[in-house]
């Protein structure tokens, strides 16, 4: 599952539950990505909920030689998930989150 814009991209790889993030524009902003799960939030309502704080292209635990950074997640098999990205600078979001279609973890 991939979500891309001219300024960045994020890909969720179900094998290994990895979220790969790459900044595609030298504009002073970084790319922030997150995984959201579709889950029950009360007795009769469901909503998209952030799985955890997210994955930044400049602050992730692992970097690759092709400009991608990635974060490891631990998701339940067959959870309904989606990937969202946004640009940010100095911890402040610039614009709205853009999310992919849903997929199964």
Short mmCIF file of C-alpha atoms in Angstrom, two decimals:
data_model
loop_
_atom_site.label_atom_id
_atom_site.label_comp_id
_atom_site.label_asym_id
_atom_site.label_seq_id
_atom_site.Cartn_x
_atom_site.Cartn_y
_atom_site.Cartn_z
CA UNK A 1 0.00 0.00 0.00
CA UNK A 2 1.52 3.33 -1.11
CA UNK A 3 0.42 6.95 -0.81
CA UNK A 4 2.40 9.49 -2.83
CA UNK A 5 2.41 13.20 -3.52
CA UNK A 6 4.97 15.34 -5.36
CA UNK A 7 6.62 16.16 -2.02
CA UNK A 8 6.79 12.69 -0.46
CA UNK A 9 5.78 9.06 -0.40
CA UNK A 10 5.05 6.34 2.15
CA UNK A 11 4.66 2.60 1.61
CA UNK A 12 3.35 0.03 4.06
CA UNK A 13 4.89 -3.41 3.53
CA UNK A 14 2.67 -6.06 5.07
CA UNK A 15 5.48 -8.60 5.26
CA UNK A 16 7.36 -7.39 8.32
CA UNK A 17 4.89 -4.57 9.07
CA UNK A 18 7.27 -1.85 7.87
CA UNK A 19 6.36 1.72 6.96
CA UNK A 20 8.80 3.22 4.43
CA UNK A 21 8.94 7.03 4.08
CA UNK A 22 10.77 9.28 1.63
CA UNK A 23 10.92 13.06 1.21
CA UNK A 24 10.84 13.90 -2.51
CA UNK A 25 11.17 17.70 -2.35
CA UNK A 26 14.00 19.85 -1.02
CA UNK A 27 11.57 22.46 0.33
CA UNK A 28 12.55 22.61 4.01
CA UNK A 29 9.66 20.36 5.09
CA UNK A 30 9.91 16.77 6.21
CA UNK A 31 7.44 14.00 5.49
CA UNK A 32 5.53 12.41 8.37
CA UNK A 33 3.69 9.15 7.85
CA UNK A 34 1.47 7.07 10.06
CA UNK A 35 -0.57 3.90 10.02
CA UNK A 36 -4.18 4.06 11.10
CA UNK A 37 -6.33 1.10 12.14
CA UNK A 38 -10.09 0.80 11.62
CA UNK A 39 -11.35 -0.01 15.07
CA UNK A 40 -14.39 0.13 17.29
CA UNK A 41 -14.34 3.33 19.37
CA UNK A 42 -17.53 2.71 21.33
CA UNK A 43 -20.41 0.29 21.43
CA UNK A 44 -21.81 1.19 18.00
CA UNK A 45 -19.19 3.31 16.23
CA UNK A 46 -16.02 2.62 14.26
CA UNK A 47 -13.29 5.10 13.31
CA UNK A 48 -9.75 5.41 11.97
CA UNK A 49 -7.35 5.52 14.94
CA UNK A 50 -3.59 6.18 14.83
CA UNK A 51 -1.68 2.97 15.54
CA UNK A 52 1.13 4.94 17.20
CA UNK A 53 2.90 8.29 16.87
CA UNK A 54 4.21 7.78 13.37
CA UNK A 55 7.28 7.67 11.21
CA UNK A 56 9.31 10.68 10.02
CA UNK A 57 11.63 10.61 7.05
CA UNK A 58 14.31 12.34 9.17
CA UNK A 59 13.80 10.71 12.57
CA UNK A 60 13.18 7.03 11.94
CA UNK A 61 15.27 4.27 13.41
CA UNK A 62 16.51 2.85 10.10
CA UNK A 63 17.77 4.46 6.90
CA UNK A 64 18.46 2.97 3.49
CA UNK A 65 20.92 3.98 0.81
CA UNK A 66 18.14 5.02 -1.60
CA UNK A 67 16.77 7.83 0.60
CA UNK A 68 14.03 5.89 2.34
CA UNK A 69 13.66 5.61 6.08
CA UNK A 70 11.49 2.98 7.69
CA UNK A 71 9.83 2.12 10.96
CA UNK A 72 8.86 -1.29 12.24
CA UNK A 73 5.30 -1.82 13.42
CA UNK A 74 3.68 -4.77 15.12
CA UNK A 75 0.17 -5.14 13.72
CA UNK A 76 -2.36 -7.91 14.19
CA UNK A 77 -2.82 -10.07 11.13
CA UNK A 78 -5.78 -9.02 8.98
CA UNK A 79 -6.29 -5.68 10.78
CA UNK A 80 -7.81 -3.13 8.40
CA UNK A 81 -5.24 -0.35 8.04
CA UNK A 82 -4.34 2.63 5.87
CA UNK A 83 -1.28 4.85 5.42
CA UNK A 84 -1.39 8.65 5.82
CA UNK A 85 1.24 11.32 5.05
CA UNK A 86 1.65 15.02 5.70
CA UNK A 87 4.43 17.59 5.44
CA UNK A 88 5.74 19.14 8.64
CA UNK A 89 8.34 21.63 9.80
CA UNK A 90 9.65 22.06 13.33
CA UNK A 91 6.94 19.71 14.58
CA UNK A 92 4.11 21.70 13.00
CA UNK A 93 1.88 20.06 10.38
CA UNK A 94 1.65 21.85 7.03
CA UNK A 95 -1.60 20.93 5.30
CA UNK A 96 -4.00 18.07 5.91
CA UNK A 97 -3.26 14.38 6.23
CA UNK A 98 -3.59 12.50 2.93
CA UNK A 99 -4.55 8.84 3.33
CA UNK A 100 -4.50 5.76 1.14
CA UNK A 101 -7.26 3.29 0.55
CA UNK A 102 -7.52 0.56 3.14
CA UNK A 103 -5.69 -2.75 3.11
CA UNK A 104 -5.20 -5.74 5.40
CA UNK A 105 -2.15 -6.03 7.65
#
